[in-house]
Short mmCIF file of C-alpha atoms in Angstrom, two decimals:
data_model
loop_
_atom_site.label_atom_id
_atom_site.label_comp_id
_atom_site.label_asym_id
_atom_site.label_seq_id
_atom_site.Cartn_x
_atom_site.Cartn_y
_atom_site.Cartn_z
CA UNK A 1 0.00 0.00 0.00
CA UNK A 2 1.49 3.29 -1.12
CA UNK A 3 1.63 6.07 1.43
CA UNK A 4 0.47 9.46 0.24
CA UNK A 5 3.08 12.14 0.48
CA UNK A 6 2.14 14.89 2.92
CA UNK A 7 1.21 18.16 1.26
CA UNK A 8 3.68 20.94 1.63
CA UNK A 9 2.64 24.32 3.04
CA UNK A 10 3.25 26.03 -0.29
CA UNK A 11 0.94 23.57 -2.00
CA UNK A 12 -1.79 24.22 0.56
CA UNK A 13 -1.36 28.00 0.11
CA UNK A 14 -1.60 27.65 -3.70
CA UNK A 15 -4.71 25.52 -3.37
CA UNK A 16 -6.44 27.97 -1.02
CA UNK A 17 -5.30 30.97 -3.04
CA UNK A 18 -6.87 29.45 -6.20
CA UNK A 19 -10.16 29.51 -4.30
CA UNK A 20 -9.80 33.13 -3.10
CA UNK A 21 -8.52 32.35 0.40
CA UNK A 22 -5.34 33.56 2.15
CA UNK A 23 -3.33 32.05 5.00
CA UNK A 24 -1.79 34.44 7.56
CA UNK A 25 0.44 33.35 10.41
CA UNK A 26 -1.31 33.64 13.77
CA UNK A 27 1.74 35.07 15.52
CA UNK A 28 1.89 37.96 13.08
CA UNK A 29 -1.76 38.79 13.73
CA UNK A 30 -1.15 38.78 17.47
CA UNK A 31 1.85 41.07 17.18
CA UNK A 32 0.05 43.31 14.72
CA UNK A 33 -2.94 43.62 17.02
CA UNK A 34 -0.66 44.46 19.95
CA UNK A 35 1.11 47.16 17.95
CA UNK A 36 -2.19 48.70 16.89
CA UNK A 37 -3.50 48.69 20.45
CA UNK A 38 -0.31 50.43 21.67
CA UNK A 39 -0.59 53.01 18.92
CA UNK A 40 -4.25 53.70 19.69
CA UNK A 41 -3.49 53.92 23.42
CA UNK A 42 -0.64 56.37 22.81
CA UNK A 43 -2.84 58.55 20.61
CA UNK A 44 -5.66 58.56 23.17
CA UNK A 45 -3.25 59.41 26.02
CA UNK A 46 -1.74 62.25 23.99
CA UNK A 47 -5.18 63.66 23.21
CA UNK A 48 -6.12 63.35 26.88
CA UNK A 49 -3.00 65.20 28.05
CA UNK A 50 -3.51 67.97 25.49
CA UNK A 51 -7.18 68.36 26.46
CA UNK A 52 -6.26 68.34 30.16
CA UNK A 53 -3.62 71.07 29.71
CA UNK A 54 -6.17 73.27 27.95
CA UNK A 55 -9.15 72.54 30.15
CA UNK A 56 -7.43 72.64 33.59
CA UNK A 57 -6.59 76.40 33.54
CA UNK A 58 -10.18 77.15 32.49
CA UNK A 59 -11.53 75.01 35.33
CA UNK A 60 -9.18 76.61 37.88
CA UNK A 61 -10.05 80.11 36.68
CA UNK A 62 -13.76 79.28 36.91
CA UNK A 63 -13.24 77.86 40.40
CA UNK A 64 -11.31 80.94 41.56
CA UNK A 65 -13.95 83.26 40.16
CA UNK A 66 -16.69 81.22 41.84
CA UNK A 67 -14.91 81.34 45.20
CA UNK A 68 -14.19 85.04 44.75
CA UNK A 69 -17.81 85.74 43.91
CA UNK A 70 -19.14 83.76 46.87
CA UNK A 71 -16.69 85.06 49.46
CA UNK A 72 -17.42 88.40 51.06
CA UNK A 73 -14.56 90.62 52.18
CA UNK A 74 -16.03 92.19 55.24
CA UNK A 75 -14.77 95.30 56.97
CA UNK A 76 -15.83 97.29 59.99
CA UNK A 77 -15.01 100.71 58.60
CA UNK A 78 -18.57 102.03 58.68
CA UNK A 79 -19.33 100.66 62.14
CA UNK A 80 -16.01 102.01 63.45
CA UNK A 81 -16.80 105.40 61.97
CA UNK A 82 -20.16 105.39 63.77
CA UNK A 83 -18.44 104.46 67.05
CA UNK A 84 -16.09 107.42 66.71
CA UNK A 85 -19.06 109.72 66.13
CA UNK A 86 -20.64 108.34 69.30
CA UNK A 87 -17.48 109.12 71.26
CA UNK A 88 -16.28 105.56 71.68
CA UNK A 89 -12.54 104.86 71.74
CA UNK A 90 -11.30 102.28 69.26
CA UNK A 91 -8.73 99.71 70.33
CA UNK A 92 -5.80 99.32 67.96
CA UNK A 93 -4.90 95.71 67.31
CA UNK A 94 -1.29 94.68 67.89
CA UNK A 95 -1.66 92.36 64.91
CA UNK A 96 -1.91 95.23 62.41
CA UNK A 97 1.01 95.28 59.95
CA UNK A 98 2.28 91.90 61.13
CA UNK A 99 3.80 89.23 58.88
CA UNK A 100 4.86 89.41 55.26
CA UNK A 101 4.22 87.27 52.18
CA UNK A 102 7.22 87.72 49.88
CA UNK A 103 5.88 85.66 46.97
CA UNK A 104 4.49 88.46 44.76
CA UNK A 105 5.98 91.46 46.55
CA UNK A 106 8.08 92.85 43.70
CA UNK A 107 6.29 91.40 40.67
CA UNK A 108 5.32 94.83 39.34
CA UNK A 109 8.92 96.01 39.84
CA UNK A 110 10.42 93.10 37.92
CA UNK A 111 8.01 93.74 35.04
CA UNK A 112 10.20 96.68 34.08
CA UNK A 113 12.91 94.15 33.19
CA UNK A 114 10.73 92.89 30.33
CA UNK A 115 10.65 96.29 28.63
CA UNK A 116 12.50 96.63 25.29
CA UNK A 117 16.15 97.66 25.74
CA UNK A 118 15.89 100.85 23.71
CA UNK A 119 16.54 103.32 26.52
CA UNK A 120 18.99 106.05 25.52
CA UNK A 121 21.32 107.60 28.08
CA UNK A 122 21.34 111.35 27.52
CA UNK A 123 24.35 113.49 28.32
CA UNK A 124 24.22 116.03 31.14
CA UNK A 125 24.34 118.93 28.68
CA UNK A 126 21.45 117.48 26.65
CA UNK A 127 19.35 117.05 29.79
CA UNK A 128 20.10 120.59 30.93
CA UNK A 129 19.08 121.90 27.51
CA UNK A 130 15.88 119.85 27.67
CA UNK A 131 15.00 121.32 31.06
CA UNK A 132 15.75 124.81 29.80
CA UNK A 133 13.54 124.42 26.72
CA UNK A 134 10.64 123.12 28.84
CA UNK A 135 11.07 125.86 31.48
CA UNK A 136 11.71 123.26 34.15
CA UNK A 137 13.65 124.69 37.08
CA UNK A 138 13.53 124.03 40.80
CA UNK A 139 12.98 127.67 41.71
CA UNK A 140 9.60 127.65 39.96
CA UNK A 141 8.75 124.24 41.40
CA UNK A 142 9.33 125.48 44.95
CA UNK A 143 7.10 128.47 44.24
CA UNK A 144 4.25 126.95 42.21
CA UNK A 145 4.35 123.42 43.69
CA UNK A 146 4.08 122.09 40.14
CA UNK A 147 6.62 119.92 38.36
CA UNK A 148 7.09 119.19 34.67
CA UNK A 149 6.19 115.58 33.73
CA UNK A 150 9.72 114.80 32.54
CA UNK A 151 10.57 111.09 32.67
CA UNK A 152 14.23 110.16 32.33
CA UNK A 153 15.19 106.52 32.68
CA UNK A 154 18.95 106.88 33.27
CA UNK A 155 21.32 109.29 34.96
CA UNK A 156 23.93 110.97 32.75
CA UNK A 157 27.43 109.48 32.96
CA UNK A 158 28.90 112.95 33.48
CA UNK A 159 27.44 113.41 36.98
CA UNK A 160 30.90 113.02 38.52
CA UNK A 161 32.41 115.56 36.15
CA UNK A 162 30.03 118.37 37.13
CA UNK A 163 32.37 120.48 39.27
CA UNK A 164 29.73 122.75 40.79
CA UNK A 165 28.15 120.96 43.76
CA UNK A 166 25.03 123.09 43.56
CA UNK A 167 24.64 122.41 39.84
CA UNK A 168 25.10 118.67 40.36
CA UNK A 169 22.56 118.60 43.19
CA UNK A 170 19.98 120.55 41.20
CA UNK A 171 20.35 118.28 38.17
CA UNK A 172 19.99 115.18 40.33
CA UNK A 173 16.84 116.52 41.99
CA UNK A 174 15.37 117.61 38.66
CA UNK A 175 15.82 114.10 37.26
CA UNK A 176 14.37 112.06 40.15
CA UNK A 177 11.71 114.50 41.43
CA UNK A 178 9.11 113.82 38.69
CA UNK A 179 9.68 110.06 39.05
CA UNK A 180 9.14 110.12 42.82
CA UNK A 181 5.99 112.22 42.46
CA UNK A 182 4.66 109.93 39.74
CA UNK A 183 5.05 106.88 41.97
CA UNK A 184 3.47 108.72 44.92
CA UNK A 185 0.52 109.72 42.74
CA UNK A 186 0.06 106.10 41.69
CA UNK A 187 -0.13 105.10 45.36
CA UNK A 188 -2.51 107.97 46.12
CA UNK A 189 -4.93 106.77 43.44
CA UNK A 190 -4.78 103.22 44.80
CA UNK A 191 -5.28 104.52 48.34
CA UNK A 192 -8.30 106.54 47.22
CA UNK A 193 -9.81 103.42 45.66
CA UNK A 194 -9.08 101.44 48.83
CA UNK A 195 -10.93 103.96 50.99
CA UNK A 196 -13.86 103.87 48.59
CA UNK A 197 -14.02 100.10 49.08
CA UNK A 198 -13.62 100.43 52.86
CA UNK A 199 -16.76 102.57 52.99
CA UNK A 200 -18.84 99.66 51.70
CA UNK A 201 -20.22 96.71 53.62
CA UNK A 202 -19.93 94.41 50.61
CA UNK A 203 -17.75 94.50 47.52
CA UNK A 204 -18.20 93.67 43.86
CA UNK A 205 -16.25 90.90 42.13
CA UNK A 206 -14.03 93.48 40.42
CA UNK A 207 -13.27 95.12 43.78
CA UNK A 208 -12.48 91.75 45.35
CA UNK A 209 -10.11 90.94 42.51
CA UNK A 210 -8.40 94.32 42.88
CA UNK A 211 -8.08 93.84 46.65
CA UNK A 212 -6.57 90.37 46.19
CA UNK A 213 -3.97 91.84 43.83
CA UNK A 214 -3.08 94.54 46.38
CA UNK A 215 -2.89 92.03 49.23
CA UNK A 216 -0.24 90.19 47.20
CA UNK A 217 1.51 93.39 46.13
CA UNK A 218 1.94 94.53 49.73
CA UNK A 219 2.57 91.08 51.18
CA UNK A 220 -0.52 91.22 53.41
CA UNK A 221 -1.37 88.01 55.24
CA UNK A 222 -4.95 86.83 55.85
CA UNK A 223 -6.40 89.59 53.66
CA UNK A 224 -6.22 92.08 56.53
CA UNK A 225 -7.63 95.40 55.31
CA UNK A 226 -6.20 97.36 58.26
CA UNK A 227 -2.69 96.23 57.36
CA UNK A 228 -3.22 97.09 53.70
CA UNK A 229 -4.38 100.57 54.72
CA UNK A 230 -1.20 101.13 56.75
CA UNK A 231 1.14 99.83 54.06
CA UNK A 232 -0.46 101.41 51.01
CA UNK A 233 0.75 104.97 51.51
CA UNK A 234 3.21 107.46 50.08
CA UNK A 235 6.75 108.36 51.14
CA UNK A 236 7.49 112.08 51.64
CA UNK A 237 9.32 113.47 48.61
CA UNK A 238 11.89 115.20 50.82
CA UNK A 239 12.76 111.92 52.51
CA UNK A 240 13.06 110.01 49.22
CA UNK A 241 15.34 112.65 47.68
CA UNK A 242 17.52 112.81 50.80
CA UNK A 243 17.96 109.03 50.96
CA UNK A 244 18.73 108.84 47.24
CA UNK A 245 21.27 111.65 47.61
CA UNK A 246 22.93 109.91 50.56
CA UNK A 247 23.03 106.47 48.95
CA UNK A 248 24.35 107.66 45.56
CA UNK A 249 26.45 110.71 46.43
CA UNK A 250 23.98 112.87 44.51
CA UNK A 251 23.95 110.50 41.56
CA UNK A 252 27.68 109.84 41.23
CA UNK A 253 27.97 106.30 42.63
CA UNK A 254 28.77 103.24 40.54
CA UNK A 255 25.53 101.62 41.70
CA UNK A 256 23.48 104.55 40.41
CA UNK A 257 25.24 104.87 37.06
CA UNK A 258 25.65 101.16 36.28
CA UNK A 259 22.56 99.73 37.95
CA UNK A 260 20.10 102.63 38.36
CA UNK A 261 20.18 101.84 42.08
CA UNK A 262 19.19 105.00 43.93
CA UNK A 263 18.62 103.59 47.41
CA UNK A 264 21.29 100.95 47.99
CA UNK A 265 18.89 98.05 48.48
CA UNK A 266 20.61 94.70 49.02
CA UNK A 267 19.83 91.39 47.39
CA UNK A 268 21.03 87.86 48.10
CA UNK A 269 19.58 86.43 44.91
CA UNK A 270 19.14 87.62 41.36
CA UNK A 271 21.12 90.28 39.59
CA UNK A 272 23.11 92.86 41.48
CA UNK A 273 26.39 94.76 41.77
CA UNK A 274 28.94 93.55 44.30
CA UNK A 275 30.30 96.39 46.47
CA UNK A 276 34.02 96.95 45.98
CA UNK A 277 34.65 97.16 49.74
CA UNK A 278 32.56 94.09 50.63
CA UNK A 279 34.11 91.29 52.68
CA UNK A 280 35.46 88.33 50.75
CA UNK A 281 32.80 86.04 52.23
CA UNK A 282 29.95 88.51 51.73
CA UNK A 283 27.13 87.13 49.59
CA UNK A 284 24.98 90.23 49.25
CA UNK A 285 24.89 92.56 46.26
CA UNK A 286 23.30 95.92 45.58
CA UNK A 287 20.11 95.48 43.56
CA UNK A 288 20.28 96.74 39.98
CA UNK A 289 17.37 97.99 37.93
CA UNK A 290 16.65 98.57 34.27
CA UNK A 291 15.39 102.12 34.80
CA UNK A 292 15.33 104.66 37.63
CA UNK A 293 11.57 104.38 38.05
CA UNK A 294 11.76 100.72 39.05
CA UNK A 295 14.36 101.58 41.70
CA UNK A 296 11.99 104.16 43.20
CA UNK A 297 9.07 101.72 43.21
CA UNK A 298 11.19 99.03 44.88
CA UNK A 299 12.32 101.56 47.51
CA UNK A 300 8.76 102.57 48.33
CA UNK A 301 7.64 98.93 48.47
CA UNK A 302 10.55 98.19 50.80
CA UNK A 303 9.59 100.96 53.25
CA UNK A 304 5.94 99.96 53.00
CA UNK A 305 6.40 96.26 53.76
CA UNK A 306 9.70 95.39 55.50
CA UNK A 307 9.38 94.56 59.20
CA UNK A 308 12.33 96.84 59.98
CA UNK A 309 10.27 99.88 58.99
CA UNK A 310 7.07 99.07 60.88
CA UNK A 311 7.66 102.00 63.26
CA UNK A 312 7.98 104.28 60.24
CA UNK A 313 4.61 103.08 58.96
CA UNK A 314 2.95 103.40 62.36
CA UNK A 315 4.25 106.96 62.73
CA UNK A 316 2.98 107.77 59.24
CA UNK A 317 -0.43 106.31 60.09
CA UNK A 318 -0.51 108.42 63.27
CA UNK A 319 0.11 111.56 61.21
CA UNK A 320 -2.76 110.53 58.94
CA UNK A 321 -5.07 109.90 61.91
CA UNK A 322 -4.27 113.37 63.27
CA UNK A 323 -4.91 114.90 59.83
CA UNK A 324 -1.32 116.15 59.59
CA UNK A 325 0.80 116.30 56.45
CA UNK A 326 3.48 113.64 56.06
CA UNK A 327 6.68 115.26 57.28
CA UNK A 328 10.00 113.91 55.99
CA UNK A 329 11.92 115.21 59.00
CA UNK A 330 9.55 113.54 61.45
CA UNK A 331 9.40 110.22 59.61
CA UNK A 332 13.17 110.09 59.06
CA UNK A 333 13.47 109.46 62.81
CA UNK A 334 12.05 105.97 62.31
CA UNK A 335 14.54 104.86 59.65
CA UNK A 336 17.40 104.03 62.02
CA UNK A 337 17.33 100.44 60.71
CA UNK A 338 17.86 101.48 57.09
CA UNK A 339 21.65 101.54 57.50
CA UNK A 340 24.15 99.89 59.83
CA UNK A 341 25.06 103.31 61.27
CA UNK A 342 21.59 103.58 62.81
CA UNK A 343 20.88 106.92 64.50
CA UNK A 344 23.89 108.48 62.77
CA UNK A 345 22.27 107.69 59.44
CA UNK A 346 19.06 109.40 60.59
CA UNK A 347 21.03 112.52 61.55
CA UNK A 348 22.63 112.69 58.11
CA UNK A 349 19.27 112.29 56.34
CA UNK A 350 17.72 115.07 58.41
CA UNK A 351 20.74 117.26 57.73
CA UNK A 352 20.43 116.73 53.97
CA UNK A 353 16.72 117.62 54.11
CA UNK A 354 17.36 120.82 56.07
CA UNK A 355 20.46 122.03 54.21
CA UNK A 356 18.81 121.60 50.82
CA UNK A 357 15.31 122.76 51.82
CA UNK A 358 13.86 119.52 50.51
CA UNK A 359 10.60 119.91 52.45
CA UNK A 360 9.70 122.49 49.79
CA UNK A 361 8.94 119.54 47.53
CA UNK A 362 6.63 117.65 49.91
CA UNK A 363 3.52 119.41 48.62
CA UNK A 364 4.50 119.42 44.94
#
């Protein structure tokens, strides 16, 4: 009996193919299916991540707005005012102006760093000519209490070469005076808005949002309105000019000319200029700024928030409560912690104010 030869695989394939059928290896199908599943899974995950990254900020923003809309920022301003009218004495809380949140403190100062670098440094002679053509002189300012809205971003490099001390001082004051007043006016407008909000029992969503921004800007903890009221205030022009004059040698220091640093503020992180006489192990630098205006804003924010100047702020608030003008000579007394020399520093600042009649500019 003859045994039939087993059919080869190729013969079976040919036979099935002639009848319109195809043979595919099972392993290949398994691997192919696995690859397709992995591909589909990867695509779905990618789509999910992309959707999540777009949707999450919208959800968070909606959540914040919902919380903001539902939460009332209460204040006792109106009830306190009524108590005063009734002759009741108000107790001042020891917790006012306590604590500091540094997270967003100088955000609006650092924003100046993002400005285009197209600032031109004018020469001293060009600036003097500009002031002459615009009839801007300190004699008229002292008399009229009005200042020209001249905004210069940099000091002239020739400050050191101006031989006349009086001429150098006048030029320095003329440059920084409008900038100081502009920053004070910005604070005054914010303070006016704050008092408008304080006179209400409830606030709108826009007012709540504005308040939350100011709480961050002034490092206020627990959304304390009393602390915000104390911190959000101006610095006397005479005091600001005197401190800038002392810290920069009337605009001649390396820190002022290279880093637009008018007030000698220190930094332990970020950009700065290392003092030439600093100890070898010293890690601090003098903060540098892109323009003079940002230096002035940082200085005001420093006085308005740092724990070392709480007495300064309390004294300023007392002057406000007694309906007295902010006096640079009085408030200078409370800046003994501004420099390592302490009370000696205060004496020098007061001397600069008196010798140069800087209080003439406090009402400009």
